[in-house]
Coordinates of C-alpha atoms in Angstrom, one line a residue:
M1 CA 21.8 -214.9 98.1
S2 CA 23.0 -212.3 95.4
S3 CA 26.7 -212.2 94.5
F4 CA 28.4 -208.9 94.1
R5 CA 30.8 -208.0 91.2
C6 CA 33.1 -205.4 92.7
F7 CA 34.5 -204.9 96.2
V8 CA 36.3 -202.0 98.0
Q9 CA 39.7 -203.4 98.9
C10 CA 41.2 -200.4 100.9
G11 CA 41.8 -199.5 104.4
N12 CA 39.0 -200.3 106.8
M13 CA 36.5 -200.5 104.0
A14 CA 37.8 -203.8 102.7
G15 CA 35.1 -206.2 101.5
L16 CA 32.3 -203.5 101.0
E17 CA 30.2 -204.2 97.9
L18 CA 30.4 -201.4 95.5
L19 CA 27.7 -202.7 93.1
S20 CA 25.3 -205.7 93.4
D21 CA 24.1 -207.8 90.6
Q22 CA 20.8 -206.0 90.9
G23 CA 22.5 -202.8 90.2
Y24 CA 22.4 -201.1 93.6
R25 CA 25.3 -199.3 95.3
L26 CA 26.4 -199.1 98.8
D27 CA 24.0 -196.4 99.8
G28 CA 21.0 -198.0 97.8
R29 CA 21.2 -195.8 94.8
K30 CA 21.0 -197.0 91.1
S31 CA 24.1 -196.5 89.0
T32 CA 22.9 -193.1 87.5
E33 CA 21.2 -191.8 90.5
L34 CA 22.5 -188.6 92.1
R35 CA 22.8 -188.0 95.9
K36 CA 20.2 -185.7 97.4
V37 CA 21.0 -182.0 96.8
Q38 CA 19.9 -179.5 99.3
A39 CA 21.0 -175.8 99.2
R40 CA 20.4 -172.4 100.4
M41 CA 21.6 -169.1 99.1
G42 CA 22.3 -165.9 101.0
V43 CA 23.4 -167.5 104.2
F44 CA 26.3 -165.2 105.1
A45 CA 25.2 -161.4 105.2
Q46 CA 28.8 -160.0 105.3
A47 CA 29.7 -161.4 101.9
D48 CA 28.5 -160.2 98.5
G49 CA 27.3 -163.6 97.8
S50 CA 27.1 -166.9 99.8
A51 CA 25.5 -170.4 99.5
Y52 CA 25.5 -173.6 101.6
L53 CA 25.1 -176.9 99.9
E54 CA 24.6 -180.5 100.9
Q55 CA 25.1 -183.3 98.3
G56 CA 24.6 -186.5 100.1
N57 CA 26.7 -186.3 103.4
T58 CA 29.3 -183.9 101.7
K59 CA 28.5 -180.3 103.0
A60 CA 30.1 -177.1 101.7
L61 CA 29.9 -173.4 102.3
A62 CA 30.9 -170.9 99.6
V63 CA 31.2 -167.0 100.0
V64 CA 32.0 -164.5 97.3
Y65 CA 33.4 -161.0 97.6
G66 CA 33.5 -158.7 94.7
P67 CA 34.0 -157.5 92.1
H68 CA 36.4 -155.1 93.9
E69 CA 39.6 -153.2 93.4
M70 CA 42.6 -155.4 93.2
R71 CA 44.3 -156.1 96.5
G72 CA 48.0 -156.9 97.0
S73 CA 50.4 -157.0 94.1
R74 CA 49.2 -154.6 91.3
S75 CA 51.3 -156.7 88.8
R76 CA 48.4 -159.2 88.9
T77 CA 46.0 -156.7 87.3
L78 CA 44.5 -157.6 84.1
H79 CA 43.4 -154.6 82.0
D80 CA 40.6 -156.4 80.0
R81 CA 39.0 -158.7 82.6
A82 CA 38.7 -159.4 86.3
V83 CA 41.0 -161.6 88.2
I84 CA 39.4 -164.7 89.9
N85 CA 40.9 -165.7 93.2
C86 CA 39.7 -169.0 94.7
Q87 CA 40.6 -170.5 98.1
Y88 CA 39.7 -174.0 99.1
S89 CA 39.8 -175.4 102.6
M90 CA 38.5 -178.1 104.8
A91 CA 37.2 -177.8 108.4
T92 CA 39.3 -179.8 110.8
F93 CA 36.2 -181.7 111.8
S94 CA 35.1 -182.5 108.2
M95 CA 36.3 -186.1 108.1
S96 CA 35.7 -189.0 110.4
E97 CA 39.5 -189.7 110.3
R98 CA 41.2 -186.9 111.9
K99 CA 44.0 -185.6 109.7
R100 CA 46.1 -182.5 110.1
R101 CA 45.4 -180.3 107.2
P102 CA 47.4 -177.1 107.5
H103 CA 46.2 -174.1 105.6
G104 CA 47.8 -174.0 102.1
D105 CA 48.9 -177.7 101.9
R106 CA 49.4 -179.2 98.5
K107 CA 45.9 -180.7 98.1
S108 CA 44.1 -177.6 99.1
T109 CA 46.3 -175.5 96.7
E110 CA 45.6 -177.9 93.8
M111 CA 41.9 -177.7 94.6
S112 CA 42.0 -174.0 94.7
L113 CA 43.6 -173.8 91.2
H114 CA 41.0 -176.2 89.8
L115 CA 38.3 -174.0 91.1
K116 CA 39.9 -170.9 89.6
Q117 CA 40.3 -172.6 86.2
T118 CA 36.6 -173.7 86.4
F119 CA 35.1 -170.2 87.2
E120 CA 37.4 -168.5 84.7
A121 CA 35.5 -170.5 82.1
A122 CA 32.1 -169.4 83.4
V123 CA 32.2 -166.0 84.9
M124 CA 32.0 -163.0 82.4
T125 CA 35.1 -161.4 83.7
Q126 CA 35.4 -159.1 80.8
L127 CA 32.6 -157.0 82.3
Y128 CA 35.0 -156.1 85.3
P129 CA 38.4 -155.0 84.0
R130 CA 41.1 -154.3 86.7
S131 CA 39.0 -155.9 89.3
Q132 CA 39.1 -158.9 91.5
I133 CA 36.5 -161.6 92.5
D134 CA 37.3 -163.8 95.5
I135 CA 35.5 -167.2 95.8
Y136 CA 36.1 -169.1 99.3
V137 CA 34.8 -172.6 99.7
K138 CA 35.0 -174.6 102.9
I139 CA 34.2 -178.2 103.0
L140 CA 32.3 -178.7 106.4
Q141 CA 31.8 -182.5 106.1
S142 CA 33.4 -184.7 103.4
D143 CA 32.0 -187.9 102.1
G144 CA 33.3 -187.8 98.5
G145 CA 33.0 -185.6 95.5
N146 CA 34.6 -182.5 97.2
Y147 CA 35.5 -180.8 94.0
S148 CA 32.1 -181.3 92.6
V149 CA 30.2 -180.1 95.7
C150 CA 32.5 -177.0 95.9
V151 CA 31.7 -176.0 92.3
N152 CA 28.0 -176.5 92.8
A153 CA 28.1 -174.4 96.0
A154 CA 30.3 -171.7 94.5
T155 CA 28.0 -171.4 91.5
L156 CA 25.0 -170.5 93.8
A157 CA 27.2 -168.0 95.7
V158 CA 28.3 -166.3 92.5
I159 CA 24.7 -166.0 91.3
D160 CA 23.8 -164.6 94.8
A161 CA 26.5 -162.0 94.4
G162 CA 25.0 -160.8 91.2
I163 CA 27.9 -161.6 89.0
P164 CA 27.0 -162.7 85.5
M165 CA 27.9 -166.1 84.1
L166 CA 27.7 -167.7 80.7
D167 CA 25.7 -170.4 82.3
Y168 CA 25.5 -172.4 85.6
V169 CA 28.7 -174.4 85.9
C170 CA 27.8 -177.8 87.4
A171 CA 30.1 -180.6 88.4
S172 CA 29.9 -184.4 89.1
T173 CA 32.4 -187.1 89.9
V174 CA 31.7 -190.4 88.1
G175 CA 33.4 -193.8 88.3
F176 CA 33.5 -197.0 86.3
V177 CA 32.8 -200.4 87.9
D178 CA 32.4 -203.5 85.9
E179 CA 31.4 -201.9 82.7
T180 CA 28.9 -199.8 84.6
P181 CA 29.4 -195.9 85.1
L182 CA 28.4 -194.7 88.5
A183 CA 27.3 -191.2 88.9
D184 CA 28.1 -188.9 91.9
L185 CA 30.5 -191.0 93.7
C186 CA 30.5 -191.1 97.5
Y187 CA 33.8 -191.5 99.6
A188 CA 33.5 -195.2 99.9
E189 CA 33.3 -195.6 96.1
E190 CA 36.1 -193.0 95.5
S191 CA 38.2 -195.1 97.8
G192 CA 37.5 -198.3 96.0
G193 CA 40.2 -197.8 93.4
V194 CA 37.7 -197.5 90.6
S195 CA 38.5 -195.5 87.4
S196 CA 36.9 -192.0 88.0
L197 CA 36.8 -188.5 86.5
A198 CA 35.4 -185.2 87.6
L199 CA 33.7 -183.0 85.1
A200 CA 32.6 -179.3 85.4
L201 CA 30.1 -178.4 82.6
L202 CA 28.2 -175.4 81.3
P203 CA 25.1 -177.5 80.5
R204 CA 23.3 -175.4 78.0
G205 CA 26.0 -175.3 75.5
G206 CA 27.8 -178.5 76.5
Q207 CA 31.0 -176.4 77.2
I208 CA 33.6 -178.3 79.5
A209 CA 35.0 -176.0 82.1
L210 CA 37.2 -178.6 83.7
L211 CA 38.0 -182.3 83.3
Q212 CA 40.2 -184.1 85.7
M213 CA 41.1 -187.9 85.9
D214 CA 43.0 -189.3 88.8
A215 CA 43.5 -192.8 87.4
R216 CA 44.0 -194.6 84.2
L217 CA 41.0 -195.3 82.0
H218 CA 40.8 -197.4 79.0
Q219 CA 39.9 -195.5 75.9
D220 CA 36.9 -197.7 75.2
N221 CA 35.3 -196.7 78.5
L222 CA 36.0 -193.0 78.3
E223 CA 32.9 -192.3 76.1
A224 CA 30.4 -194.0 78.3
L225 CA 32.0 -192.3 81.3
M226 CA 31.8 -188.9 79.8
D227 CA 28.2 -189.4 78.8
A228 CA 27.4 -190.4 82.4
A229 CA 29.1 -187.3 83.8
M230 CA 27.5 -184.9 81.4
T231 CA 24.0 -186.5 82.3
A232 CA 24.8 -186.1 86.0
C233 CA 25.9 -182.4 85.5
K234 CA 22.7 -181.7 83.7
G235 CA 20.8 -183.3 86.6
V236 CA 22.6 -181.1 89.1
S237 CA 21.8 -178.1 86.9
K238 CA 18.2 -178.6 87.3
V239 CA 18.4 -178.8 91.0
L240 CA 20.4 -175.6 91.2
D241 CA 18.0 -173.8 89.0
Q242 CA 15.2 -174.7 91.3
V243 CA 17.3 -173.4 94.2
V244 CA 17.9 -170.1 92.5
R245 CA 14.2 -169.7 91.6
Q246 CA 13.0 -170.5 95.1
H247 CA 15.5 -167.9 96.5
L248 CA 14.3 -165.3 94.1
Q249 CA 10.8 -166.0 94.9
E250 CA 11.5 -165.7 98.7
A251 CA 13.5 -162.5 98.2
S252 CA 10.6 -161.1 96.1
L253 CA 8.2 -161.8 98.9
A254 CA 10.4 -160.4 101.5
T255 CA 10.6 -157.0 99.6
G256 CA 6.8 -157.0 98.7
D257 CA 7.6 -157.0 95.0

């Protein structure tokens, strides 16, 4: 019987094996293997752009409005570029453990800010001075990697809205278990107390849009974890590109072009 090198020791997940000696994870993936990604664009007709994305068991809906004239306080207007407004939320039924998540709680506010920073690095806002672009993302089902899944869904929604970006912005959450980087963490892995980071990347030029670390990580391990995160983001980029190409092909057939 094989022994296991690392165990989840939190809450009701105590004793679950994170990584076997054979290199398999809780859900049967290898260390660098991404969760299955499925996505559709143009799912919400009332918005300028929209997308639904599943990454493993985490599911998100993103909608985009704009560019449009500034709303609310005019003092926020930028004369040389568009303002990006992001709002993150979680459906009350998104987690198996029912927790009260009022609109505007600290975690949602923090996630909204991270999304804003991410898309400010990718969207060509200089093309739309004195304008506003609204990006709303809702987690419908949560099983880890919420930030990453939101970024990937929002990227498709921004593309669906016809808003130019420097490149796809793709994100992945990676962790480090027993000298082994794990790509695209699920909830059980995130909850295992492993050192992890979330990376949003513009893959063609290797530009980092956002890097977030929630735990201490030894400097010797940072390079390996960053390499794993970049590889994972580039893998996500290939999947998103296929989704975009499929959507354009379907749209072309629908219009008879």
